[in-house]
Every structure is written in C-alpha cells, then in structure tokens.
Amino acid sequence: MLASIFKISPALAVSAICLAGCAGFTPQDAPNGASVVTNAALTVAPSPPVPYALLAVDPNILKSANSISDHVSGNFRNLPGGNYKDITIGVGDIVTVTVFEAQSGGLFIPREASVRPGNFVDIPRQQVDQSGNITVPYAGTIKAAGLTARAVADIVRERIKNRAIDPQAVVSVVEQRGNQISVLGEVNAPLRFPVDPGGIRVMGAIARAGGPKNPSWETKVRIKRGGKTYVETMSSIVRHPEEDAFLAPGDVVYLSREPRVFMVFGSTPSPGSIGGTNNRRFTFENDRMTLAEAIAKAGGLDGNRANSPSVYVLRLEPRNLLKSAGIDVERFPGELVPTVYNFDWSKPDGLFFADSFQIRDHDAIVVSESPSTELIKFFTLMLAGTDTAVNIQTLTR
C-alpha cells in the first residue's frame, strides 16, 4: 500500500516503516525526545530567541575585542596600606617595658647602690589581652592595642613622672602575634609571619610561603583585609609590577587554582580521536591563547564537514566595548551583550585575525558544518535503510 501510494520500491517502503516504528525495538541509553514530550504533565512554550550581535572580524573589531583581554583590573594597584613607619601593637602581641630613673632612691631604684647595678628596671614581658590592655606597676592598666610602642612608652612615663625621679620608659614588642600576615592555599609552605618595619609586597609574601604550586595563569590571588576581598590573577601581578601591592598587618593572602577553559564544538575531529583525549573542553596552556591556537589544540577543522567561512566565537561583551567599536547596541538590554565573532577560515586574512584574537575564559568556539553535510547525512541514512530492507526482502523469499 505504502509503495503504491508513493510509487517507491518495496525495499524503500520497508525501510521507511522501520525508521518510523522501530524505535521501541532499538537499544537506547536514555529516553528519547518524543518520550519526554509525550509524558510531560506541563509543557511551557520556548522563549523567543536571545538577540545577539554578529560581527565579522576586521582590524577595528579585533583591536576592541583584545582591549579587554589586555586590560588590567587594578584591584591591587590601588590597594590601601603599606605604611610601615608606625606599626601598632596588636592583641596577642608579647611586649616588654623598661623603666629608667635619673638616680637611685626613686620609685624603682633603691638608694643602696650595692643592692643592684644600673638605673633601670625590666618589667616582665606580658601579652596584650583580649581587651588590648597591658599592666605596668604604678602606671596601672594601659590600652596598648592600636598604639605604637613609642606612644605606650609616653603613657607610662606620664603616669609615673610624679612618683619616679625623671623617669623614662622604653616599650618593645618581643613577639608579634596580632599584626601578622597569613599566606594560605595553593602554596608550598603555608605560614604566618610578623610584618617587617620595611614592609613586604604580595610577591614577597608568596615567596616566603615557598611559591605557588601551580602555574601563574591558573592561580588566583586573594587578599582579605578589613572585611573585603581583593582578587587578581598571579600572571597579571607578574606582568604588571604596579599590581604587586604592599601588604598590611592582619592581611590574609589566599592562593587558589582556577584553570581557565574554553570549549570547541562543531566540525572538528570527533571527541577522543586525537590521542584518545576529549577535544571539546580545554584548559589554557599559557597566560594567553589565540583562536588559532585553540582550534589547533582541538585538532583543526574537519575537512569533510567544516564550513570554513563560518568559524564563530561566542561570548558576552560589555556594551561600552561594542560602542567603542562603532556597534549600535541600543536594542540590547543590560550591560552585557551576547556577541558572536565570525572568522572566515577560507581566506588568509581570516587566519591572521584568528592568530591575533585572544581567547578568554569560558569562550565557546563553534565551527559550523557545510550545507552539503546534512544532504550527505540524509543520503547515507536512506542508503543504509534501503540496504537493510533489501536484505530483509531477500531473506523472506
């Protein structure tokens, strides 16, 4: 009946019937689309397509796109701190106080010269308590936390000057425990250390901790200070010395491994065909990667399927970047605009552009299929179905 209506061969008719009704007999590892739709209690209509800007890459577009890739965030450049002229005493610090008198017979120095040598007395070292206080005989409780050692010495002298003979005081921080810097995370030797009077920068602190465990382009550096967190990539600090900021007492420097990745889809060699590895999601191998390097890492274009004039990079771009390139973005809401960059791989200038276009974290690269590919797939499917039907017809005779 089917063959007579459409005037096709019996073999092709059997093939069509099998394609339409054999789904329940063929193996599958998950529900197919028809099954999911049929069993749904509620189906919500798809939303309208997301509007995006399609840009054919030229020198002007290339320059604008790379301007963000080369941009330095400046998170560390303007970081406050680094003034080490007066390091203050912190809670937990161990301090010692020495009091001098002009002559014996005063508050601390006895009249009998033979009793002890010198004109000073050392008060036993003590730890700054949770309230930030220390105690000095005859001077009472003194709020030391937040003050410099010299300021605390002046308070001691002022409180005992009417009882001692022309007193002088020296306060020293024996061990810093409150004003320390911590370096943690993906470093070889995490540690805490006191702030030096000469100061220390981010890279110097990381060096003290044995350096990072991972490459600079995979390492994020976070500085936690005063309830805020500042983030910068280590490779940016290496390239731009002005990002190597001075640290402040109490800072926590945390290093984490956060590899940047890009994805490649479409008409490139099938996953696993290159050295048995997945060639769809890749990590950066250095600080910067170009589109040409990314495509090469994915195995290049598939010569049997790829439509070389249609190689795309998909990402979200800031409105201001597109406006600076002369693109009309008024129709796009929000500060980020879905953007598709088009590279013509069939022309030499397209390859030159691709070798200069810098890939960013989580870029999606798509190599479209040639229009002839779908036609070839259709004929391949029909021929396979016809051969199967012929075989069935032969067996039933």
mmCIF file of N, CA and C in Angstrom, residues 71-79 232 236 243:
data_model
loop_
_atom_site.group_PDB
_atom_site.id
_atom_site.type_symbol
_atom_site.label_atom_id
_atom_site.label_comp_id
_atom_site.label_asym_id
_atom_site.label_seq_id
_atom_site.Cartn_x
_atom_site.Cartn_y
_atom_site.Cartn_z
ATOM 1 N N HIS A 71 43.391 44.170 29.335
ATOM 2 C CA HIS A 71 43.089 45.125 30.394
ATOM 3 C C HIS A 71 43.530 44.580 31.748
ATOM 4 N N VAL A 72 44.078 45.477 32.574
ATOM 5 C CA VAL A 72 44.468 45.132 33.936
ATOM 6 C C VAL A 72 43.391 45.660 34.882
ATOM 7 N N SER A 73 42.903 44.790 35.759
ATOM 8 C CA SER A 73 41.799 45.192 36.632
ATOM 9 C C SER A 73 42.193 46.275 37.617
ATOM 10 N N GLY A 74 43.448 46.283 38.045
ATOM 11 C CA GLY A 74 43.886 47.282 39.007
ATOM 12 C C GLY A 74 43.380 47.039 40.414
ATOM 13 N N ASN A 75 42.940 45.797 40.714
ATOM 14 C CA ASN A 75 42.426 45.506 42.051
ATOM 15 C C ASN A 75 43.478 45.700 43.132
ATOM 16 N N PHE A 76 44.731 45.395 42.822
ATOM 17 C CA PHE A 76 45.800 45.516 43.804
ATOM 18 C C PHE A 76 46.535 46.849 43.684
ATOM 19 N N ARG A 77 46.436 47.474 42.524
ATOM 20 C CA ARG A 77 47.221 48.682 42.284
ATOM 21 C C ARG A 77 46.860 49.786 43.270
ATOM 22 N N ASN A 78 45.573 49.934 43.544
ATOM 23 C CA ASN A 78 45.112 50.996 44.438
ATOM 24 C C ASN A 78 44.769 50.487 45.826
ATOM 25 N N LEU A 79 45.321 49.342 46.186
ATOM 26 C CA LEU A 79 45.036 48.754 47.491
ATOM 27 C C LEU A 79 45.662 49.616 48.585
ATOM 28 N N GLU A 232 43.026 39.055 42.110
ATOM 29 C CA GLU A 232 43.820 39.314 40.914
ATOM 30 C C GLU A 232 44.481 38.007 40.492
ATOM 31 N N SER A 236 48.862 38.377 36.112
ATOM 32 C CA SER A 236 48.730 39.824 35.973
ATOM 33 C C SER A 236 49.700 40.548 36.890
ATOM 34 N N GLU A 243 50.889 46.110 40.243
ATOM 35 C CA GLU A 243 49.898 45.293 40.941
ATOM 36 C C GLU A 243 50.480 44.587 42.163
#
